[in-house]
Amino acid sequence: MAEAEATDEKNAGTKAPCDATTIAFVSFLRSEAEAADSRAKQLWAQAEKLIHDHGLEQHFQSAPKKPGRKPKRKRANDPDRKKPKLTGYTLFMKEVNSTVREENPSLGAQNVVQRVAQLWNEKSDEQKQEWKSKAEDHSNENAKKDEGVGKEKATLEREDDNEKVNADKAEDDKKDQTSEVV
C-alpha cells in the first residue's frame, strides 16, 4: 500500500525518472547526430572541391533541393495589373467574414471560411443574385476609377515626354549658339 502511494506521488505532476541507460542512450544518439553532421560537411566540401577541380560548375550551379514544400512564386508588383473580377461570393465572404469571427472567436481561419460558405449555401437564389449585382456594381466602380487613373497616368507620361523633348531642343540650341560664337 505504501509503495502505491509513493508511485502516485511520483506520477502526480512530475515526469517518470530516467535511469542511467536512458541517459546513456540519449547521449549516444546526440553524439551520432553530431558525427553525421560532421561527416556530411566533409562530404560537401569534398564534392565542392571535385566540382572546382574538374570544371563542373555548369553541371552543379546550385545546391541540391531539400525535400519539402516548394517556395511560392512571387508575383511581380505591377501597379497596372488588373485585379480579378469581384464575384458575389467573394463580396459576401469579405463582408460576412468579420461578423462570423466576432460571433465565434474560438474558430480557426479554416472553420470561419467553412461557416461563411455554409451561410452562402443557405442563401436563396434571389439573395445570391442580390450579392452578385452588388459585386458587379462594385467592379464597375473600380473599373471607372482605374480608367481615370490610366488617363491621368497617360497624361503625365505625355507631359514628361514633352518636357524631355523641350529640354533636348534647348540643349541643342545652346550648342548651336556656342559653335557660332567660336
Short mmCIF file of C-alpha atoms in Angstrom, two decimals:
data_model
loop_
_atom_site.label_atom_id
_atom_site.label_comp_id
_atom_site.label_asym_id
_atom_site.label_seq_id
_atom_site.Cartn_x
_atom_site.Cartn_y
_atom_site.Cartn_z
CA MET A 1 0.00 0.00 0.00
CA ALA A 2 2.80 2.40 0.85
CA GLU A 3 4.51 1.62 -2.48
CA ALA A 4 1.33 2.50 -4.43
CA GLU A 5 1.09 5.86 -2.61
CA ALA A 6 4.74 6.60 -3.37
CA THR A 7 4.19 5.81 -7.08
CA ASP A 8 1.11 8.06 -7.18
CA GLU A 9 3.12 10.91 -5.63
CA LYS A 10 5.87 10.48 -8.25
CA ASN A 11 3.42 10.45 -11.19
CA ALA A 12 1.39 13.42 -9.91
CA GLY A 13 2.76 16.34 -11.94
CA THR A 14 6.29 15.01 -12.44
CA LYS A 15 7.88 13.05 -15.23
CA ALA A 16 8.99 9.50 -14.74
CA PRO A 17 12.59 9.31 -13.51
CA CYS A 18 15.22 8.35 -16.07
CA ASP A 19 17.60 5.53 -15.48
CA ALA A 20 21.27 5.51 -16.45
CA THR A 21 20.60 3.50 -19.64
CA THR A 22 18.17 6.09 -21.00
CA ILE A 23 20.62 8.90 -20.29
CA ALA A 24 23.43 6.98 -21.95
CA PHE A 25 21.26 6.21 -24.97
CA VAL A 26 20.29 9.87 -25.41
CA SER A 27 23.96 10.85 -25.19
CA PHE A 28 24.83 8.21 -27.78
CA LEU A 29 22.12 9.48 -30.18
CA ARG A 30 23.35 13.05 -29.85
CA SER A 31 26.96 12.10 -30.49
CA GLU A 32 25.93 10.06 -33.56
CA ALA A 33 23.94 13.03 -34.89
CA GLU A 34 26.95 15.33 -34.41
CA ALA A 35 29.20 12.81 -36.15
CA ALA A 36 26.74 12.56 -39.04
CA ASP A 37 26.64 16.35 -39.36
CA SER A 38 30.42 16.49 -39.34
CA ARG A 39 30.64 13.74 -41.96
CA ALA A 40 28.04 15.50 -44.14
CA LYS A 41 30.09 18.73 -44.02
CA GLN A 42 33.21 16.80 -45.04
CA LEU A 43 31.38 15.17 -47.95
CA TRP A 44 30.00 18.52 -49.15
CA ALA A 45 33.49 20.04 -49.02
CA GLN A 46 34.92 17.10 -50.93
CA ALA A 47 32.19 17.35 -53.59
CA GLU A 48 32.73 21.12 -53.97
CA LYS A 49 36.50 20.57 -54.38
CA LEU A 50 35.93 17.95 -57.10
CA ILE A 51 33.47 20.22 -58.90
CA HIS A 52 36.00 23.06 -58.87
CA ASP A 53 38.99 20.88 -59.82
CA HIS A 54 37.23 19.29 -62.80
CA GLY A 55 35.41 22.39 -64.04
CA LEU A 56 31.93 21.01 -63.44
CA GLU A 57 30.41 24.24 -62.19
CA GLN A 58 27.90 24.41 -65.06
CA HIS A 59 26.54 20.99 -64.04
CA PHE A 60 26.21 21.88 -60.37
CA GLN A 61 25.22 25.55 -60.31
CA SER A 62 23.04 25.36 -57.23
CA ALA A 63 22.86 23.23 -54.15
CA PRO A 64 20.52 20.24 -54.39
CA LYS A 65 16.99 20.93 -53.34
CA LYS A 66 15.89 19.67 -50.00
CA PRO A 67 12.64 17.75 -49.91
CA GLY A 68 9.64 19.69 -48.70
CA ARG A 69 7.40 22.49 -49.80
CA LYS A 70 8.23 24.40 -52.92
CA PRO A 71 8.66 28.12 -52.34
CA LYS A 72 5.76 30.24 -53.51
CA ARG A 73 6.32 32.06 -56.75
CA LYS A 74 6.36 35.78 -56.12
CA ARG A 75 4.27 37.90 -58.42
CA ALA A 76 5.77 40.97 -59.89
CA ASN A 77 4.40 44.01 -58.13
CA ASP A 78 2.75 45.55 -61.18
CA PRO A 79 0.52 48.51 -60.34
CA ASP A 80 -1.11 48.30 -63.78
CA ARG A 81 -2.16 44.69 -63.24
CA LYS A 82 -5.90 44.23 -63.46
CA LYS A 83 -7.46 42.82 -60.36
CA PRO A 84 -9.64 39.74 -60.71
CA LYS A 85 -13.35 40.43 -61.10
CA LEU A 86 -15.21 40.53 -57.81
CA THR A 87 -17.92 37.86 -57.58
CA GLY A 88 -20.99 37.81 -55.39
CA TYR A 89 -19.45 35.09 -53.25
CA THR A 90 -16.18 36.95 -52.69
CA LEU A 91 -18.04 40.14 -51.76
CA PHE A 92 -20.24 38.12 -49.37
CA MET A 93 -17.10 36.49 -47.94
CA LYS A 94 -15.43 39.86 -47.33
CA GLU A 95 -18.43 41.37 -45.59
CA VAL A 96 -19.60 38.36 -43.55
CA ASN A 97 -16.17 37.02 -42.58
CA SER A 98 -15.59 39.62 -39.85
CA THR A 99 -19.03 39.13 -38.30
CA VAL A 100 -18.55 35.35 -38.17
CA ARG A 101 -15.17 35.88 -36.48
CA GLU A 102 -16.74 38.22 -33.91
CA GLU A 103 -19.57 35.77 -33.19
CA ASN A 104 -17.21 32.78 -32.92
CA PRO A 105 -13.78 33.97 -31.74
CA SER A 106 -12.67 30.42 -30.94
CA LEU A 107 -12.98 29.26 -34.57
CA GLY A 108 -9.84 28.95 -36.64
CA ALA A 109 -9.48 30.54 -40.07
CA GLN A 110 -10.43 27.38 -41.95
CA ASN A 111 -13.56 26.89 -39.84
CA VAL A 112 -14.57 30.53 -40.32
CA VAL A 113 -14.34 30.11 -44.10
CA GLN A 114 -16.35 26.90 -43.87
CA ARG A 115 -19.02 28.67 -41.82
CA VAL A 116 -19.23 31.55 -44.32
CA ALA A 117 -19.52 29.05 -47.18
CA GLN A 118 -22.30 27.29 -45.28
CA LEU A 119 -24.11 30.62 -44.84
CA TRP A 120 -23.73 31.30 -48.59
CA ASN A 121 -25.16 27.90 -49.47
CA GLU A 122 -28.14 28.59 -47.21
CA LYS A 123 -28.97 31.76 -49.17
CA SER A 124 -31.80 31.63 -51.69
CA ASP A 125 -31.13 32.23 -55.38
CA GLU A 126 -32.68 35.71 -55.11
CA GLN A 127 -30.38 36.64 -52.22
CA LYS A 128 -27.37 35.31 -54.10
CA GLN A 129 -28.39 37.34 -57.15
CA GLU A 130 -28.51 40.49 -54.98
CA TRP A 131 -24.91 39.83 -53.87
CA LYS A 132 -23.87 39.20 -57.48
CA SER A 133 -25.39 42.51 -58.61
CA LYS A 134 -23.65 44.33 -55.72
CA ALA A 135 -20.36 42.78 -56.81
CA GLU A 136 -20.93 43.80 -60.42
CA ASP A 137 -21.68 47.38 -59.35
CA HIS A 138 -18.54 47.35 -57.22
CA SER A 139 -16.47 46.05 -60.14
CA ASN A 140 -17.88 48.73 -62.45
CA GLU A 141 -16.99 51.45 -59.95
CA ASN A 142 -13.44 50.13 -59.70
CA ALA A 143 -13.16 49.93 -63.49
CA LYS A 144 -14.16 53.60 -63.76
CA LYS A 145 -11.59 54.55 -61.12
CA ASP A 146 -8.89 52.52 -62.91
CA GLU A 147 -9.84 54.10 -66.22
CA GLY A 148 -9.49 57.58 -64.72
CA VAL A 149 -6.14 56.68 -63.19
CA GLY A 150 -4.98 55.32 -66.54
CA LYS A 151 -5.90 58.58 -68.29
CA GLU A 152 -4.10 60.62 -65.64
CA LYS A 153 -1.03 58.42 -65.94
CA ALA A 154 -1.00 58.69 -69.73
CA THR A 155 -1.32 62.48 -69.50
CA LEU A 156 1.58 62.65 -67.01
CA GLU A 157 3.72 60.45 -69.26
CA ARG A 158 2.99 62.68 -72.28
CA GLU A 159 3.90 65.76 -70.24
CA ASP A 160 7.17 64.11 -69.16
CA ASP A 161 7.95 63.23 -72.79
CA ASN A 162 7.23 66.81 -73.88
CA GLU A 163 9.50 68.20 -71.15
CA LYS A 164 12.32 65.88 -72.26
CA VAL A 165 11.91 66.93 -75.90
CA ASN A 166 11.90 70.61 -74.92
CA ALA A 167 14.99 70.12 -72.75
CA ASP A 168 16.77 68.38 -75.62
CA LYS A 169 15.85 71.24 -78.00
CA ALA A 170 17.11 73.84 -75.52
CA GLU A 171 20.38 71.93 -75.15
CA ASP A 172 20.81 71.72 -78.94
CA ASP A 173 20.15 75.46 -79.25
CA LYS A 174 22.85 76.19 -76.65
CA LYS A 175 25.33 74.02 -78.55
CA ASP A 176 24.50 75.81 -81.80
CA GLN A 177 24.96 79.23 -80.18
CA THR A 178 28.29 78.14 -78.68
CA SER A 179 29.58 76.85 -82.03
CA GLU A 180 28.58 80.12 -83.74
CA VAL A 181 30.47 82.21 -81.16
CA VAL A 182 33.66 80.17 -81.53
#
